Coordinates of C-alpha atoms in Angstrom, one line a residue:
Chain F
M1 CA 16.7 4.2 49.8
I2 CA 18.8 6.7 51.6
G3 CA 22.3 5.8 51.2
I4 CA 22.0 6.1 47.2
I5 CA 20.7 9.4 47.7
V6 CA 23.5 10.8 50.1
Q7 CA 26.2 9.5 47.5
L8 CA 24.4 10.5 44.8
T9 CA 24.6 13.8 46.3
G10 CA 27.5 13.8 47.4
A11 CA 28.4 13.1 43.5
F12 CA 26.7 16.3 42.2
L13 CA 28.5 18.5 45.5
G14 CA 32.0 16.4 44.4
T15 CA 31.6 17.2 39.7
L16 CA 30.1 20.6 41.4
G17 CA 33.6 21.5 43.1
F18 CA 35.2 20.3 39.8
C19 CA 33.2 22.5 37.9
V20 CA 34.7 25.6 40.8
L21 CA 38.1 24.6 40.7
L22 CA 38.4 24.0 36.9
N23 CA 37.2 27.7 36.0
I24 CA 34.0 26.3 34.0
P25 CA 30.5 29.1 33.2
R26 CA 29.1 29.5 35.6
K27 CA 26.1 28.7 33.5
L28 CA 27.4 25.0 33.0
W29 CA 27.6 24.6 36.1
A30 CA 24.4 22.8 36.7
Y31 CA 24.2 20.0 33.5
S32 CA 28.2 19.5 33.6
S33 CA 27.6 18.0 37.7
L34 CA 24.9 16.6 36.9
V35 CA 26.8 14.0 34.2
G36 CA 29.4 13.1 37.1
T37 CA 25.9 12.6 39.3
A38 CA 24.7 10.3 36.0
A39 CA 27.7 8.3 35.3
W40 CA 28.2 6.6 39.6
G41 CA 24.6 6.5 39.1
V42 CA 25.1 3.8 36.4
Y43 CA 27.7 2.9 39.0
L44 CA 26.0 2.4 41.7
A45 CA 22.3 0.6 39.8
A46 CA 25.7 -1.3 37.8
E47 CA 27.0 -2.4 41.4
T48 CA 23.7 -4.0 42.2
Y49 CA 24.8 -7.2 39.6
T50 CA 28.5 -6.6 39.7
D51 CA 31.6 -6.5 41.3
A52 CA 34.1 -6.5 38.4
V53 CA 35.0 -2.9 39.2
V54 CA 36.4 -2.7 35.7
T55 CA 32.9 -3.6 34.2
L56 CA 31.2 -0.9 36.8
N57 CA 33.8 1.6 35.7
F58 CA 33.9 1.2 32.7
L59 CA 29.8 1.8 31.9
A60 CA 30.5 5.1 34.2
A61 CA 32.1 6.2 32.4
L62 CA 30.8 5.6 29.3
T63 CA 27.2 6.9 30.4
A64 CA 28.9 10.4 31.0
A65 CA 30.8 10.4 27.9
I66 CA 27.6 10.5 27.0
L67 CA 25.8 12.1 28.0
A68 CA 29.3 15.2 27.4
Q69 CA 28.8 14.7 23.9
I70 CA 25.0 15.3 23.9
L71 CA 25.5 18.3 26.1
A72 CA 28.5 19.6 23.6
R73 CA 26.7 19.7 20.9
F74 CA 23.2 21.2 22.7
F75 CA 25.8 23.3 23.9
R76 CA 28.8 24.3 22.0
A77 CA 31.3 24.1 23.7
P78 CA 33.8 22.4 24.2
V79 CA 32.7 17.9 25.1
T80 CA 36.3 18.3 27.6
L81 CA 34.0 20.9 30.1
F82 CA 31.4 18.6 30.4
L83 CA 33.1 15.4 30.7
I84 CA 36.9 16.4 32.7
P85 CA 34.2 16.7 35.9
G86 CA 32.2 14.5 34.9
I87 CA 34.5 11.7 34.9
F88 CA 36.0 12.5 38.0
P89 CA 34.0 10.4 40.1
M90 CA 35.1 7.6 38.5
V91 CA 39.0 9.1 38.9
P92 CA 41.2 6.1 40.4
G93 CA 41.9 7.3 43.8
A94 CA 41.1 5.2 46.1
G95 CA 43.5 3.4 44.7
M96 CA 46.0 5.3 44.8
Y97 CA 46.2 5.6 48.2
E98 CA 45.3 1.9 48.6
I99 CA 49.0 1.9 47.6
A100 CA 50.0 4.5 49.1
Y101 CA 48.9 2.5 52.7
N102 CA 49.7 -1.1 52.1
A103 CA 53.8 0.6 51.1
V104 CA 54.0 1.6 53.7
Q105 CA 52.1 -1.4 56.1
G106 CA 53.9 -3.0 54.1
D107 CA 51.6 -5.2 52.7
Q108 CA 53.9 -6.1 48.5
E109 CA 51.1 -8.7 48.1
L110 CA 48.3 -5.4 47.9
V111 CA 50.4 -3.2 46.5
N112 CA 50.9 -5.3 43.2
H113 CA 47.4 -6.3 43.5
Y114 CA 45.9 -1.4 44.4
I115 CA 49.2 -1.4 42.1
M116 CA 46.9 -4.0 38.8
Q117 CA 43.6 -2.3 39.8
T118 CA 44.5 1.1 39.1
L119 CA 46.0 0.4 35.3
Q120 CA 42.4 -1.9 34.7
I121 CA 40.3 1.1 35.7
A122 CA 42.0 4.1 34.7
G123 CA 41.7 1.7 31.8
A124 CA 38.1 1.3 31.4
I125 CA 37.7 4.8 31.5
A126 CA 39.5 5.8 28.5
V127 CA 37.5 3.0 26.8
G128 CA 34.3 4.2 27.4
I129 CA 36.3 8.3 26.4
F130 CA 36.9 6.0 23.4
L131 CA 34.0 4.3 22.8
A132 CA 31.3 7.2 22.4
D133 CA 34.1 9.7 21.2
I134 CA 34.2 6.8 17.8
V135 CA 30.1 6.4 17.8
Q136 CA 30.4 10.4 17.7
R137 CA 32.3 10.3 14.7
V138 CA 30.4 8.0 12.6
I139 CA 27.5 9.7 13.6
M140 CA 28.9 12.9 13.6
P141 CA 31.2 13.8 11.0
K142 CA 32.8 16.9 10.9
S143 CA 36.8 16.9 11.7
I144 CA 38.6 19.1 9.0
T145 CA 41.9 17.6 7.1
K146 CA 45.2 18.4 8.9
S147 CA 47.1 17.9 6.0
Chain O
M1 CA 42.1 40.6 4.5
D2 CA 44.9 41.2 6.7
Y3 CA 47.0 37.9 7.0
K4 CA 50.1 39.0 9.6
L5 CA 46.9 40.1 11.8
L6 CA 45.2 36.7 11.1
L7 CA 48.0 34.3 12.6
D8 CA 48.7 37.2 15.6
S9 CA 45.6 36.6 16.1
V10 CA 45.6 32.4 15.7
V11 CA 48.9 31.9 17.6
M12 CA 46.8 34.0 20.5
A13 CA 44.2 31.8 20.2
G14 CA 46.5 28.9 20.2
E15 CA 48.8 30.3 23.4
V16 CA 46.1 30.6 25.0
M17 CA 43.6 27.7 24.8
L18 CA 47.5 25.5 25.9
R19 CA 48.5 27.4 28.5
S20 CA 44.4 26.7 29.8
G21 CA 45.0 22.9 29.7
A22 CA 42.5 22.6 26.6
E23 CA 44.0 18.9 25.0
T24 CA 46.8 19.3 22.1
W25 CA 44.1 18.4 19.4
R26 CA 41.5 21.0 20.1
V27 CA 44.6 23.9 19.7
E28 CA 45.9 22.3 16.3
D29 CA 41.8 22.1 15.0
T30 CA 40.8 26.0 16.4
M31 CA 44.0 27.2 14.9
L32 CA 44.0 25.3 11.6
R33 CA 40.0 26.3 10.8
M34 CA 40.3 30.0 11.6
L35 CA 43.8 29.7 9.1
R36 CA 41.8 27.7 6.5
M37 CA 39.2 30.8 6.7
S38 CA 42.2 33.3 4.5
Q39 CA 42.6 30.4 1.5
L40 CA 45.6 31.3 1.4
K41 CA 46.9 27.5 -1.1
T42 CA 49.4 26.4 2.1
A43 CA 48.2 27.0 6.6
Q44 CA 49.8 23.9 8.8
V45 CA 50.6 23.9 12.5
F46 CA 51.9 21.6 14.4
A47 CA 51.0 21.5 18.3
M48 CA 52.7 20.1 21.6
T49 CA 51.7 19.9 25.2
T50 CA 54.9 22.5 25.7
G51 CA 54.4 24.8 22.9
F52 CA 53.5 24.9 18.2
T53 CA 54.3 26.6 15.6
V54 CA 52.4 28.0 13.0
T55 CA 53.0 28.6 9.5
L56 CA 50.6 30.6 6.4
D57 CA 51.7 30.4 2.6
D58 CA 51.1 31.1 -0.6
P59 CA 52.5 31.3 -4.0
S60 CA 51.2 35.3 -3.7
M61 CA 53.8 35.6 -0.7
D62 CA 56.6 35.8 1.9
S63 CA 55.5 33.0 3.7
L64 CA 54.8 33.1 7.7
T65 CA 56.0 31.7 9.7
V66 CA 55.4 31.8 14.3
V67 CA 56.7 29.3 17.1
R68 CA 55.5 29.6 20.5
R69 CA 56.3 27.8 23.7
I70 CA 54.3 27.7 26.3
E71 CA 56.2 27.4 29.7
S72 CA 53.6 26.9 32.8
R73 CA 49.8 25.9 32.3
S74 CA 46.7 26.1 34.5
M75 CA 43.6 24.6 34.3
N76 CA 40.9 27.1 32.7
L77 CA 38.7 25.7 30.5
E78 CA 36.2 29.3 31.0
R79 CA 39.5 30.9 28.4
V80 CA 38.9 27.2 25.8
D81 CA 35.2 28.2 26.4
Q82 CA 35.1 31.7 24.8
I83 CA 38.4 30.8 21.8
N84 CA 35.8 28.3 21.3
Q85 CA 33.1 31.0 20.7
I86 CA 35.0 33.4 19.4
S87 CA 36.2 30.8 16.3
R88 CA 33.6 29.4 15.2
N89 CA 31.7 32.8 15.0
F90 CA 34.7 33.6 13.0
C91 CA 34.6 30.2 11.0
R92 CA 30.6 31.1 10.4
G93 CA 31.6 34.3 8.6
E94 CA 29.9 36.7 11.9
L95 CA 33.6 38.4 13.1
T96 CA 35.9 40.7 10.5
V97 CA 39.5 39.3 11.2
E98 CA 39.4 42.5 12.6
E99 CA 36.5 42.0 15.3
M100 CA 38.4 38.9 16.3
F101 CA 41.6 39.6 17.1
R102 CA 40.6 41.9 19.0
E103 CA 38.1 40.0 20.4
V104 CA 41.0 37.6 21.1
K105 CA 43.5 39.8 22.6
K106 CA 41.2 40.3 25.4
I107 CA 40.7 37.3 26.2
Y108 CA 45.2 36.9 25.8
R109 CA 45.5 40.3 28.3
E110 CA 43.5 39.3 30.8
P111 CA 45.8 38.1 34.1
G112 CA 45.4 34.0 34.9
D113 CA 42.7 33.4 37.7
T114 CA 44.6 34.3 40.9
R115 CA 41.4 32.6 43.3
A116 CA 42.3 29.6 45.1
H117 CA 39.0 28.3 45.3
L118 CA 38.5 27.3 49.0
P119 CA 34.9 26.9 48.9
G120 CA 34.6 24.6 45.7
Y121 CA 37.6 22.2 48.0
M122 CA 35.1 22.4 50.2
I123 CA 31.8 20.6 48.4
L124 CA 35.1 19.0 46.5
T125 CA 35.6 16.8 49.0
A126 CA 32.8 16.6 51.0
G127 CA 30.7 15.6 48.7
F128 CA 33.3 12.7 46.8
T129 CA 33.6 11.2 50.7
L130 CA 29.5 10.7 51.1
M131 CA 29.3 9.8 47.2
L132 CA 32.4 7.3 49.1
G133 CA 30.0 5.4 51.1
A134 CA 30.4 7.3 54.5
A135 CA 29.1 9.5 57.7
A136 CA 28.5 13.1 57.6
Q137 CA 31.2 13.5 60.2
D138 CA 33.6 11.8 57.7
A139 CA 32.1 15.0 55.1
A140 CA 33.0 17.7 57.4
V141 CA 36.5 16.7 58.4
A142 CA 37.1 15.3 53.9
A143 CA 35.9 19.4 53.6
V144 CA 38.2 20.8 56.8
A145 CA 41.3 18.5 55.3
G146 CA 40.7 19.9 51.5
I147 CA 40.5 23.3 52.9
L148 CA 43.9 22.8 54.5
S149 CA 45.0 21.4 51.7
G150 CA 43.3 23.5 49.0
F151 CA 45.3 26.6 51.0
G152 CA 48.8 24.5 51.4
V153 CA 48.2 23.9 47.6
W154 CA 47.7 27.4 46.2
L155 CA 50.1 29.1 48.2
C156 CA 52.6 26.6 47.0
R157 CA 51.7 27.4 43.7
R158 CA 52.3 31.4 44.1
I159 CA 55.8 30.6 45.0
G160 CA 56.0 29.3 43.0
L161 CA 56.9 25.1 43.4
H162 CA 57.8 22.0 41.4
V163 CA 53.6 20.6 40.8
F164 CA 54.9 17.4 42.0
L165 CA 56.0 18.8 45.6
V166 CA 52.4 21.2 45.6
N167 CA 50.9 17.4 45.3
A168 CA 52.6 15.7 47.2
I169 CA 52.4 19.0 49.4
G170 CA 48.4 18.3 49.1
A171 CA 48.3 15.3 49.4
F172 CA 50.7 15.3 52.8
L173 CA 48.3 18.0 54.4
I174 CA 45.7 16.1 53.9
G175 CA 46.8 12.3 55.4
V176 CA 47.6 14.9 58.7
T177 CA 45.3 16.4 58.8
A178 CA 42.8 13.7 58.5
I179 CA 44.7 11.5 61.4
L180 CA 44.9 14.4 63.5
C181 CA 41.2 14.8 63.3
T182 CA 40.1 11.6 63.2
R183 CA 42.6 10.6 66.8
L184 CA 41.9 14.0 68.9
L185 CA 38.0 14.2 67.7
P186 CA 35.2 12.2 69.8
G187 CA 33.8 9.9 67.9
A188 CA 34.1 6.7 65.1
Y189 CA 35.2 8.1 61.5
D190 CA 35.9 6.2 58.3
L191 CA 40.2 7.7 58.1
H192 CA 40.1 5.0 54.5
S193 CA 36.7 7.7 53.2
I194 CA 38.0 10.7 54.2
I195 CA 41.4 10.8 52.7
I196 CA 40.2 9.1 49.6
G197 CA 37.5 11.5 49.2
S198 CA 40.4 14.5 50.1
I199 CA 42.5 13.5 47.7
M200 CA 40.0 14.1 44.9
P201 CA 41.3 17.7 43.2
L202 CA 45.3 16.2 43.3
V203 CA 44.3 12.9 40.9
P204 CA 44.9 13.1 37.5
G205 CA 42.1 13.3 35.8
V206 CA 42.2 16.3 34.0
A207 CA 45.4 14.9 32.4
I208 CA 43.8 10.8 32.2
T209 CA 41.0 12.4 30.1
N210 CA 42.5 14.6 28.1
A211 CA 45.1 11.8 27.6
V212 CA 42.5 9.7 25.7
Y213 CA 41.2 12.4 24.2
D214 CA 45.3 13.2 22.2
T215 CA 45.5 9.9 21.4
L216 CA 42.2 9.0 19.8
H217 CA 43.1 12.2 17.7
G218 CA 46.4 10.7 16.6
D219 CA 48.3 13.4 19.0
Y220 CA 50.7 9.6 20.3
I221 CA 53.2 12.2 21.6
S222 CA 51.3 15.0 23.7
G223 CA 49.1 11.5 24.4
A224 CA 52.5 9.6 26.1
A225 CA 53.4 13.0 27.4
R226 CA 50.1 13.4 29.7
M227 CA 49.8 9.6 30.2
L228 CA 53.2 10.1 32.6
E229 CA 51.4 13.2 33.8
A230 CA 48.6 11.4 35.1
F231 CA 51.6 8.7 37.0
V232 CA 54.6 11.3 38.5
T233 CA 51.2 13.2 39.4
A234 CA 49.8 9.4 40.8
A235 CA 53.6 9.2 42.3
A236 CA 53.3 12.2 43.7
I237 CA 50.3 12.3 45.5
G238 CA 51.5 8.6 47.4
I239 CA 54.0 10.4 48.6
G240 CA 52.8 12.6 49.8
V241 CA 49.6 10.3 51.7
G242 CA 52.3 7.7 53.1
L243 CA 54.8 10.0 54.2
S244 CA 52.4 11.4 56.4
M245 CA 51.3 7.2 57.7
A246 CA 53.6 6.8 57.9
L247 CA 54.5 10.0 60.2
F248 CA 52.8 8.9 62.7
Q249 CA 52.8 5.3 62.4
V250 CA 55.7 6.9 63.7
I251 CA 54.8 8.7 66.4

């Protein structure tokens, strides 16, 4: 339990750091960070049911995207202000590291494994964002025609 | 309405947004909404990650067209938000063209952000290392690695190195710091978690998000460009971390 709280605090601090780096307006810092924390919370909760990284990342990214859409409507701010920090906990930095590490170690099989896994995770995140955006556009159509 | 003034302000707004790392579709969308306020027959915007062209035309006047090339981009979501607010107010009729022009110009004139954001790097890397389930001493090492690489990245950007090199050097610094700290300092450390947490500021999360959004809105060229950007960034990080590890394997 303490481990989970520490991890969630870590997710909060990590996303908060991104808010600083990306120059997100100060009044939105707490909300953007909470998006990332909630996404990681979903990831950890889902981890007790499944080991499939693609599913886990998809669920977490979907959570982040839905929350970001709601917050963007509420604050009338671009959705990326909440979404970009929010999905960072899922971005496959670990995969990138494992690829480099195993390439240096000379383990070609693991390199291939991690390349595929990293691509799949990136795809899962993309699908999560896609879904939330499509649903949002069905519920609240507002785009203008471009021609 | 002064159409020239409107076009000028819209062009400045678009330039600020593209420079600050807004999604391409948002740039097009915002500029088009503002141009539509002129009620002219034709208002067209075509934006890409590297520039845009805008046209305003009507039977009653000569057409106005502006092309802008964007050379450098750096993330600054605050400015995207500010332009977004101005455009919202303008399209709701709360601002006149002249007021809108002045506000946009104020943001346009503001110098870019040159701070290094080292505290941001510190809590970021420490936070993500904790998030991965590592212990407090790992987070402390990650914070040091984060600050050092953040400073290195800031310095490299200042002297105008290529983005690929900047990322590779940042990742290399992380690798070196993490390996040195874990080897020389007393105590047990989890090198993997430290490095993974510390490379988070460099990983292409922004590129992935914007790639999805641009693709989803039909901007396939911009979407593909961002995806490629994500791959190149990932390769740079891999090379940086890999080099540092290979170096310490040799020693």
